[in-house]
Short mmCIF file of C-alpha atoms in Angstrom, two decimals:
data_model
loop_
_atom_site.label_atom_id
_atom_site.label_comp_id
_atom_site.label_asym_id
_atom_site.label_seq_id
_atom_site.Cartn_x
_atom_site.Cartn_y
_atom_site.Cartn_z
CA UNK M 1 117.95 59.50 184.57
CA UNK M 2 118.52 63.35 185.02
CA UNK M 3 121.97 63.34 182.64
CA UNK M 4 119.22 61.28 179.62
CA UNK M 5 116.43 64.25 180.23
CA UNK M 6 118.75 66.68 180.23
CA UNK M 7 120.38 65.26 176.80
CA UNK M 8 117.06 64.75 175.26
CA UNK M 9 116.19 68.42 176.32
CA UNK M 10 118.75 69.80 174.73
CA UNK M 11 118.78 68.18 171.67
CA UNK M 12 115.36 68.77 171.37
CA UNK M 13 116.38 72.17 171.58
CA UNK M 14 118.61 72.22 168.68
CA UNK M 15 116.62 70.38 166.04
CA UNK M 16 114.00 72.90 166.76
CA UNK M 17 116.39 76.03 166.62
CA UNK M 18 117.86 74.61 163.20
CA UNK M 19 114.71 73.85 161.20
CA UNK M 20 113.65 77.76 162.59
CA UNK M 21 116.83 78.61 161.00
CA UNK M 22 116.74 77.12 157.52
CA UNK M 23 112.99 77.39 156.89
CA UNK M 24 112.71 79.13 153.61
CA UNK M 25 111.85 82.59 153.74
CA UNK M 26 108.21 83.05 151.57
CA UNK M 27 108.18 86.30 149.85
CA UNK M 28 106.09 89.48 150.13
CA UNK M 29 103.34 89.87 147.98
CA UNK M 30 102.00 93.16 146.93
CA UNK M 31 98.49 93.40 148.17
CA UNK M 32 97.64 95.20 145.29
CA UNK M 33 98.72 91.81 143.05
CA UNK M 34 96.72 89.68 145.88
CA UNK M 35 93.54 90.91 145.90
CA UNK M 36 92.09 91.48 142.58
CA UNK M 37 90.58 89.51 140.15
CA UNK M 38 93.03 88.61 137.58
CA UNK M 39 92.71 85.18 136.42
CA UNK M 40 94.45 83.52 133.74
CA UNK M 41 93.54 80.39 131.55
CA UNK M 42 96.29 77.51 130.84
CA UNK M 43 95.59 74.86 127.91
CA UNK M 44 96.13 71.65 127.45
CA UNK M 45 99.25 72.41 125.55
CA UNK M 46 98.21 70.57 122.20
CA UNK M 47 95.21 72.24 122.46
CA UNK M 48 96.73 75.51 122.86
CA UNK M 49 98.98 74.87 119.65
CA UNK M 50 95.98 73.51 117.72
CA UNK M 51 93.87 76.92 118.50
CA UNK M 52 96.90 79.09 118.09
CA UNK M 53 97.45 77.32 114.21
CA UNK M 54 93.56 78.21 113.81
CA UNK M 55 93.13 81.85 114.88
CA UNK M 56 96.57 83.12 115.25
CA UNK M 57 98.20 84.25 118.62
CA UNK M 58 97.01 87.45 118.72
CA UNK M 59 93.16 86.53 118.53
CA UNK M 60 93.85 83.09 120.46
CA UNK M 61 95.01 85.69 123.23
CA UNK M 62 91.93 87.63 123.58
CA UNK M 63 90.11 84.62 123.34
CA UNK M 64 91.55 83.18 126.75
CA UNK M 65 91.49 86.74 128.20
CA UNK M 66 87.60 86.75 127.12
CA UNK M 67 87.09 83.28 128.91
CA UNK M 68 88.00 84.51 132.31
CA UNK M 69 85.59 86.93 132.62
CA UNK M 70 81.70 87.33 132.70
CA UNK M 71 79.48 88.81 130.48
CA UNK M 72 78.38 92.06 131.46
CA UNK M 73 74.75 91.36 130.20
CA UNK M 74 72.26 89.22 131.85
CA UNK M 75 69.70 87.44 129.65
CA UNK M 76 66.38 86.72 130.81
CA UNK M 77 63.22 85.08 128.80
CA UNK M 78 59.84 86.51 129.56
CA UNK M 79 57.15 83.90 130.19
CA UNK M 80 54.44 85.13 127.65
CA UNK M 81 51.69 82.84 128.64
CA UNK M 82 51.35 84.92 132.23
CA UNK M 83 53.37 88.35 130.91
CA UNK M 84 54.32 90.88 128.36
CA UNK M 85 57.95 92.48 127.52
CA UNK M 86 56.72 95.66 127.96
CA UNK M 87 55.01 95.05 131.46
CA UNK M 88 57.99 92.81 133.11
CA UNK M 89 60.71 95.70 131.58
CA UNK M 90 58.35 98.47 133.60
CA UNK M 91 58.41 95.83 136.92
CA UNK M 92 62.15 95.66 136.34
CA UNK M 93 62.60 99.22 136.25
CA UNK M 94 60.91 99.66 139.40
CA UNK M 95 62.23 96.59 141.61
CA UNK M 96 65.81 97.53 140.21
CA UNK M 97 65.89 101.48 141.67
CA UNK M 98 63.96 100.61 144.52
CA UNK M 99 67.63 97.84 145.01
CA UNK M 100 69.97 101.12 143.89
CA UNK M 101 70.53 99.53 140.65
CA UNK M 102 70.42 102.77 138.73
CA UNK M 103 73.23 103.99 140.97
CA UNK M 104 75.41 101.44 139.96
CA UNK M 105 74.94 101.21 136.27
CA UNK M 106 75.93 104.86 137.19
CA UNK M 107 78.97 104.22 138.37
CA UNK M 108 79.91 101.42 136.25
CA UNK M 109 80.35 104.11 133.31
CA UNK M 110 83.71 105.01 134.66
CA UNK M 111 85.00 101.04 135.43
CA UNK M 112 86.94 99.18 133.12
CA UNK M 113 85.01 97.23 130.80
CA UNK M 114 87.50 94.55 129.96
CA UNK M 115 85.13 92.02 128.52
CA UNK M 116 83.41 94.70 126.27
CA UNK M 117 86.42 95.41 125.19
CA UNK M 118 87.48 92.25 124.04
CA UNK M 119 84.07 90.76 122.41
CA UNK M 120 84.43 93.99 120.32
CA UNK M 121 87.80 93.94 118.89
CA UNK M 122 87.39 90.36 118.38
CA UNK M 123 83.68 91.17 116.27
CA UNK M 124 85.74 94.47 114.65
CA UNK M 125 88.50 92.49 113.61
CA UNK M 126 86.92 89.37 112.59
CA UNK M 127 83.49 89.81 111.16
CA UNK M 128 79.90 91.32 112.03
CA UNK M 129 78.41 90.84 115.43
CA UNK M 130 76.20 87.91 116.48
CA UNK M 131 73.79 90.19 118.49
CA UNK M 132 73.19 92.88 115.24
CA UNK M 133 69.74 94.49 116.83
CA UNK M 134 70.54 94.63 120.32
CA UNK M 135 70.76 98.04 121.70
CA UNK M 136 71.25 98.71 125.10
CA UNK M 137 72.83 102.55 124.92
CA UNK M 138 71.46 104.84 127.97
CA UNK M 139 68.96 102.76 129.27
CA UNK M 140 69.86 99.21 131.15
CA UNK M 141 67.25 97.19 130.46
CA UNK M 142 66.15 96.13 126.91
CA UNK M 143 64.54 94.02 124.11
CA UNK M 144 66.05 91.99 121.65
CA UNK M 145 65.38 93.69 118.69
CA UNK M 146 65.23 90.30 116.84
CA UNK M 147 61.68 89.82 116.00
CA UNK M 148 61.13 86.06 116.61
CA UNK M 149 62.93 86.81 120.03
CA UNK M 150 61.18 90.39 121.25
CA UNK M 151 60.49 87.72 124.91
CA UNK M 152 64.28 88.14 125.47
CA UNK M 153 65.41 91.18 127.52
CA UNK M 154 69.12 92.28 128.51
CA UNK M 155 69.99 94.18 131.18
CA UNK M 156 73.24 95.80 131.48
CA UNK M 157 75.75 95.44 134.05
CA UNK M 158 79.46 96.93 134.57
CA UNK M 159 82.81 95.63 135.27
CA UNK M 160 85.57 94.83 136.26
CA UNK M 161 85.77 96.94 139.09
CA UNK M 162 88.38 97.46 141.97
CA UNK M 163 87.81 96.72 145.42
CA UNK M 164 89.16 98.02 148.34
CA UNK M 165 89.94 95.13 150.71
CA UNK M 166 90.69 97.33 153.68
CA UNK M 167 94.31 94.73 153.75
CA UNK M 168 96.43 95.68 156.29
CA UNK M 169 100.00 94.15 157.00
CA UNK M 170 99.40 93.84 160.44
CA UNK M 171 96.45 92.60 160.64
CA UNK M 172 95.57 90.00 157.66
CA UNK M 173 91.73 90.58 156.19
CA UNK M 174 89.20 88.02 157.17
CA UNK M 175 88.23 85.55 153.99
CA UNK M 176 86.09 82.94 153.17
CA UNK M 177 86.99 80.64 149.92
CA UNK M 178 84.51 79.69 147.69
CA UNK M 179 83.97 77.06 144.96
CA UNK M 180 84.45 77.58 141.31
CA UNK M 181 80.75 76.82 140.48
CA UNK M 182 79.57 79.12 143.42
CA UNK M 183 81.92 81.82 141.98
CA UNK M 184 80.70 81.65 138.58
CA UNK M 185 77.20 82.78 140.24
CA UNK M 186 78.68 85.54 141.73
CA UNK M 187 80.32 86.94 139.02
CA UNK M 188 76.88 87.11 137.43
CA UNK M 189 75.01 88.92 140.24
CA UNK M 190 73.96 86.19 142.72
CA UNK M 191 74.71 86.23 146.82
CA UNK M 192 77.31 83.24 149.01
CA UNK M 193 75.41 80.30 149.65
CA UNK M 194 76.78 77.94 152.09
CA UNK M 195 76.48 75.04 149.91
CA UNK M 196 79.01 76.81 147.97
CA UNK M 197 81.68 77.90 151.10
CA UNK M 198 84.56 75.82 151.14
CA UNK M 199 86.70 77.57 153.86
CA UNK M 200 87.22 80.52 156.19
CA UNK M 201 89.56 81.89 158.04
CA UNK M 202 89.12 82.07 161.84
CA UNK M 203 87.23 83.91 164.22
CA UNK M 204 84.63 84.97 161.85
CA UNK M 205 81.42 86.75 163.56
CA UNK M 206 78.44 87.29 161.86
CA UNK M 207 78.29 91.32 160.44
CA UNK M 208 82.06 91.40 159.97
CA UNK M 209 83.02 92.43 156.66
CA UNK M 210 85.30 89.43 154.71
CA UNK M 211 86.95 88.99 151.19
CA UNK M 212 85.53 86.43 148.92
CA UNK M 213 88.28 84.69 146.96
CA UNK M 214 87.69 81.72 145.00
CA UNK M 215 89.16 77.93 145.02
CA UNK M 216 90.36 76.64 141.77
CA UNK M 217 90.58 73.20 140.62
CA UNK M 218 94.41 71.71 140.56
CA UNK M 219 95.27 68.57 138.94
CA UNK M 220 96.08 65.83 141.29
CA UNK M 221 98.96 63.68 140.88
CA UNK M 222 96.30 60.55 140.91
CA UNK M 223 95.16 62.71 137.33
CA UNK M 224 91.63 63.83 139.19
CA UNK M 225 90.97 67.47 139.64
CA UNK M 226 90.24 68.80 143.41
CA UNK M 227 90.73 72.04 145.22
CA UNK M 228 93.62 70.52 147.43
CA UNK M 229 91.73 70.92 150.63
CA UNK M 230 88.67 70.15 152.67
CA UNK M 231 85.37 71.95 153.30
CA UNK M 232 85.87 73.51 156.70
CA UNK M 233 89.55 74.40 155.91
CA UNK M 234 90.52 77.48 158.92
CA UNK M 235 92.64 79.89 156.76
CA UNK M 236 95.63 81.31 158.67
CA UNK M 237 95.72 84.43 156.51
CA UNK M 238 98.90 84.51 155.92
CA UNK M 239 102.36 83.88 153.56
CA UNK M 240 102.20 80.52 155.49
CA UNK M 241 99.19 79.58 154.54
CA UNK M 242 99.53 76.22 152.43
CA UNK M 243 97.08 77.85 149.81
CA UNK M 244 98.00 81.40 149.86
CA UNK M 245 99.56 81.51 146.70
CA UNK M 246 96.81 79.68 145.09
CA UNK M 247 94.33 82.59 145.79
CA UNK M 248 96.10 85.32 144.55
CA UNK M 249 94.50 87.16 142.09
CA UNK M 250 91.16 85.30 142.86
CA UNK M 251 89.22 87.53 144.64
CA UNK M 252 85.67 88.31 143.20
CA UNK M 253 84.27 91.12 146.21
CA UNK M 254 83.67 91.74 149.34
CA UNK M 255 81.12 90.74 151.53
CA UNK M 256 79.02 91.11 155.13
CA UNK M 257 79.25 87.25 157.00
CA UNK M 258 75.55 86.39 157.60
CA UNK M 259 76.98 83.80 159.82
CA UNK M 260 79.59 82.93 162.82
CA UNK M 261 82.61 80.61 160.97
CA UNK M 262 80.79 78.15 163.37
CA UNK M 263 77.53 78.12 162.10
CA UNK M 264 78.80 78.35 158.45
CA UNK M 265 79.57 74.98 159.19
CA UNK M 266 77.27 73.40 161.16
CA UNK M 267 74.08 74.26 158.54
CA UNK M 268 73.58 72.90 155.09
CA UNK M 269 71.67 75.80 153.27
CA UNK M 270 71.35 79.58 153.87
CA UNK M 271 73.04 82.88 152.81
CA UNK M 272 76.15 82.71 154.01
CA UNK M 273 77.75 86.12 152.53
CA UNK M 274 75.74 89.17 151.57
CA UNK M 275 77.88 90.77 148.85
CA UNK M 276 78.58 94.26 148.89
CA UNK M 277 81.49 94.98 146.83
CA UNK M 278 81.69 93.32 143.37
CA UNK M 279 84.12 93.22 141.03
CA UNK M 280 81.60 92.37 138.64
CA UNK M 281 78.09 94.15 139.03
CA UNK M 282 75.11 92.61 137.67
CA UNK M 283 71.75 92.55 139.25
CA UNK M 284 70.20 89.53 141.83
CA UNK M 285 67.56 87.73 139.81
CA UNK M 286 66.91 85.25 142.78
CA UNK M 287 63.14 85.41 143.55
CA UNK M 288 62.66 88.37 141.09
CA UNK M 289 59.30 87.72 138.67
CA UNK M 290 59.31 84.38 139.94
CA UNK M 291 56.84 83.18 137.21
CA UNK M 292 57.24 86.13 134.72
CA UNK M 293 60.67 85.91 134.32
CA UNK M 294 63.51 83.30 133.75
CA UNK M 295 67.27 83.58 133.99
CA UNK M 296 68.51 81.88 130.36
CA UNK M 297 71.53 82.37 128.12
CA UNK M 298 70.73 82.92 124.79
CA UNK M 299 71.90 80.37 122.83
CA UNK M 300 69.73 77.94 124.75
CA UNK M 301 66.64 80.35 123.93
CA UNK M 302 67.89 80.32 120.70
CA UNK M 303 67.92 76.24 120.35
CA UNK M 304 63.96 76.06 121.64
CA UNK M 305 63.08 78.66 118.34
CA UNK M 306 65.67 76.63 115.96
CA UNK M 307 63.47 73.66 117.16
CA UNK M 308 60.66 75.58 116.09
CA UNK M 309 58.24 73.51 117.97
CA UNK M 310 53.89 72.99 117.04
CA UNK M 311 51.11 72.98 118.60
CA UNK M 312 50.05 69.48 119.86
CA UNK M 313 53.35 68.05 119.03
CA UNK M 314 55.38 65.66 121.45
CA UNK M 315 58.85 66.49 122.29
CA UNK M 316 61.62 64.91 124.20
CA UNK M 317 64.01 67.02 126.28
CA UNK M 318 67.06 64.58 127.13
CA UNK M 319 69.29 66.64 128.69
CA UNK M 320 66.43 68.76 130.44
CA UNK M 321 68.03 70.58 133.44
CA UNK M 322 67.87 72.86 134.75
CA UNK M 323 64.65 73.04 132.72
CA UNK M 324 64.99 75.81 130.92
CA UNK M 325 64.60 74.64 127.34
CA UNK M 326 62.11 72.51 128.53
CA UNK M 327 59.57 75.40 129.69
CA UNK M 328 60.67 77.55 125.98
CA UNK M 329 59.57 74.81 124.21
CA UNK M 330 56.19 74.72 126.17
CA UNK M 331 55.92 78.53 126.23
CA UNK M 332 56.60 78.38 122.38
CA UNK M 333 53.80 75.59 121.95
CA UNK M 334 51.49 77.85 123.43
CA UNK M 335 51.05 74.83 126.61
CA UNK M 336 49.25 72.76 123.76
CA UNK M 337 51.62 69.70 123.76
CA UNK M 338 53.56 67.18 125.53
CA UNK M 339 56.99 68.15 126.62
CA UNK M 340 58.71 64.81 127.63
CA UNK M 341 62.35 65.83 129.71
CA UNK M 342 64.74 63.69 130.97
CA UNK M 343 68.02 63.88 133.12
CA UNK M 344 70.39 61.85 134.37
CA UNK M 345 70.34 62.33 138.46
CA UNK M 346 67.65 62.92 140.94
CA UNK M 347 68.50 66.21 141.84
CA UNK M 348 68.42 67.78 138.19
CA UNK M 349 65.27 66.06 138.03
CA UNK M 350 63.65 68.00 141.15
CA UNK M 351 65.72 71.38 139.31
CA UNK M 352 63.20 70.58 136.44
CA UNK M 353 60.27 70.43 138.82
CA UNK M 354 61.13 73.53 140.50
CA UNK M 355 61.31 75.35 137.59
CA UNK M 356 58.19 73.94 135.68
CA UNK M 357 56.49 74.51 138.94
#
């Protein structure tokens, strides 16, 4: 019985001391490569050649480039019925330096405007600009100079800008992974939500100070799309970290937890990371106005004045949500009307509400 331990003990001893031996080595990454936002964009290869053949490689370049990155212009729609431009522009100006806005449009004159950079070469190189009368220059906040569209305002943000991670080699920073979606929002100004937290690395305390990198979707051999992991991951924070790799280059800022790992968990809504450092600065429209103001692209404000909607007419919205075509097209009507929109799932449905609300 002793001579069978003793063999199993020792081979035990070598299969471990072999597989310690041959595990392949990962290399070093330069932290500098790591943590930074540097995305890049890979076709569908036919598509790719198809859009190369149409605007050449050199344009079809800039044109992924241009996709990876936000504007560095928010576009919001006044509500006319309850506001003015000129009185929501003034209640801008004040919320905005009251949040140290003015400080960072300050310091977003020295940062690297990449996206700038590319929309104008592209509009240089290939014909006149699709926003002709907007003028931002010194000031960070203005009309559209457009008559039919003197509701829409733009305020100016800056980007891309570096961020110190603080990463140390002995000590690995503390992260938290978001999703693509939630990313997107921060990118254009907004906070971590904890809908939108996917992992985080272990240990986390509320107040501590953690990187905010961002969880791609992969294509699964099954041909679906996921991030390769599930919600509630704990990061090791290291080379030998199964996802590592996948991160690099996808960090978007730094952040203060407003939560324990625990509790980041355990809750279903909530601000989960207060953002501090962005690589993209644009103000927090959440709650601003709420009324006066709403958060739109322009092209959709643009497809409620193609519609050029009546007085007293009836219109039907069928893709509706998040409802803000839907509340143009009533602001437009002057509310004399019907406004009939649609959507496909309950919870667009209750995004409509909110917003018509």
């Amino acid at each position: 019985m002793k001579k069978g331990r003793d063999w199993f003990l020792k081979t035990l001893r070598r299969t471990f001391i072999n597989l310690h031996r041959h595990k392949p080595s990962v290399p070093k990454m330069d932290p500098a490569e790591r943590f930074c936002y540097n995305p890049t964009l890979r076709w569908n290869p036919q598509v790719e050649d198809y859009l190369v053949k149409a605007y050449g490689g050199q344009h079809f370049s800039r044109i992924s480039n241009a996709l990876t990155r936000p504007s560095c212009y928010s576009c919001i729609r006044v509500n006319t019925l309850s506001s003015t431009s000129d009185t929501v522009i003034k209640k801008l100006l004040s919320t905005l330096q009251e949040r140290g806005w003015q400080n960072n449009i300050a310091e977003g004159a020295n940062a690297r405007h990449h996206s700038d950079d590319l929309a104008e070469a592209s509009l240089e190189n290939d014909g006149p600009s699709l926003l002709p009368s907007v003028s931002i220059q010194d000031c960070y906040i203005s009309k559209c100079e457009i008559s039919s569209l003197d509701s829409v305002l733009f305020i100016k943000g800056s980007g891309p800008h570096t961020i110190d991670y603080g990463v140390k080699e002995d000590k690995p920073s503390k992260e938290v992974v978001v999703s693509r979606k939630c990313a997107e929002a921060v990118l254009r100004g907004a906070q971590v939500y904890v809908p939108g937290v996917l992992a985080c690395s272990a240990h986390v305390e509320k107040g501590e100070p953690v990187a905010v990198s961002v969880a791609v979707e992969q294509a699964g051999a099954d041909g679906g799309w996921g991030v390769g992991f599930t919600r509630g991951t704990v990061l090791q924070g290291s080379e030998t970290d199964p996802y590592y790799s996948e991160r690099s280059g996808l960090y978007i800022g730094q952040g203060t937890a407003m939560m324990s790992r625990a509790g980041l968990f355990r809750v279903s809504e909530g601000l989960a990371v207060d953002m501090t450092s962005r690589v993209f600065k644009l103000p927090s429209f959440h709650k601003l106005l709420e009324g006066e103001i709403f958060l739109q692209n322009l092209p959709s404000i643009i497809t409620a004045h193609a519609l050029d909607p009546q007085e007293g007419e009836k219109i039907l919205d069928m893709c509706a949500a998040p409802g803000g075509k839907t509340t143009a097209i009533a602001i437009l009507m002057k509310d004399k009307g019907e406004v009939i929109a649609v959507d496909r799932s309950h919870n667009k449905v209750h995004l409509l509400n909110l917003t018509g609300a």
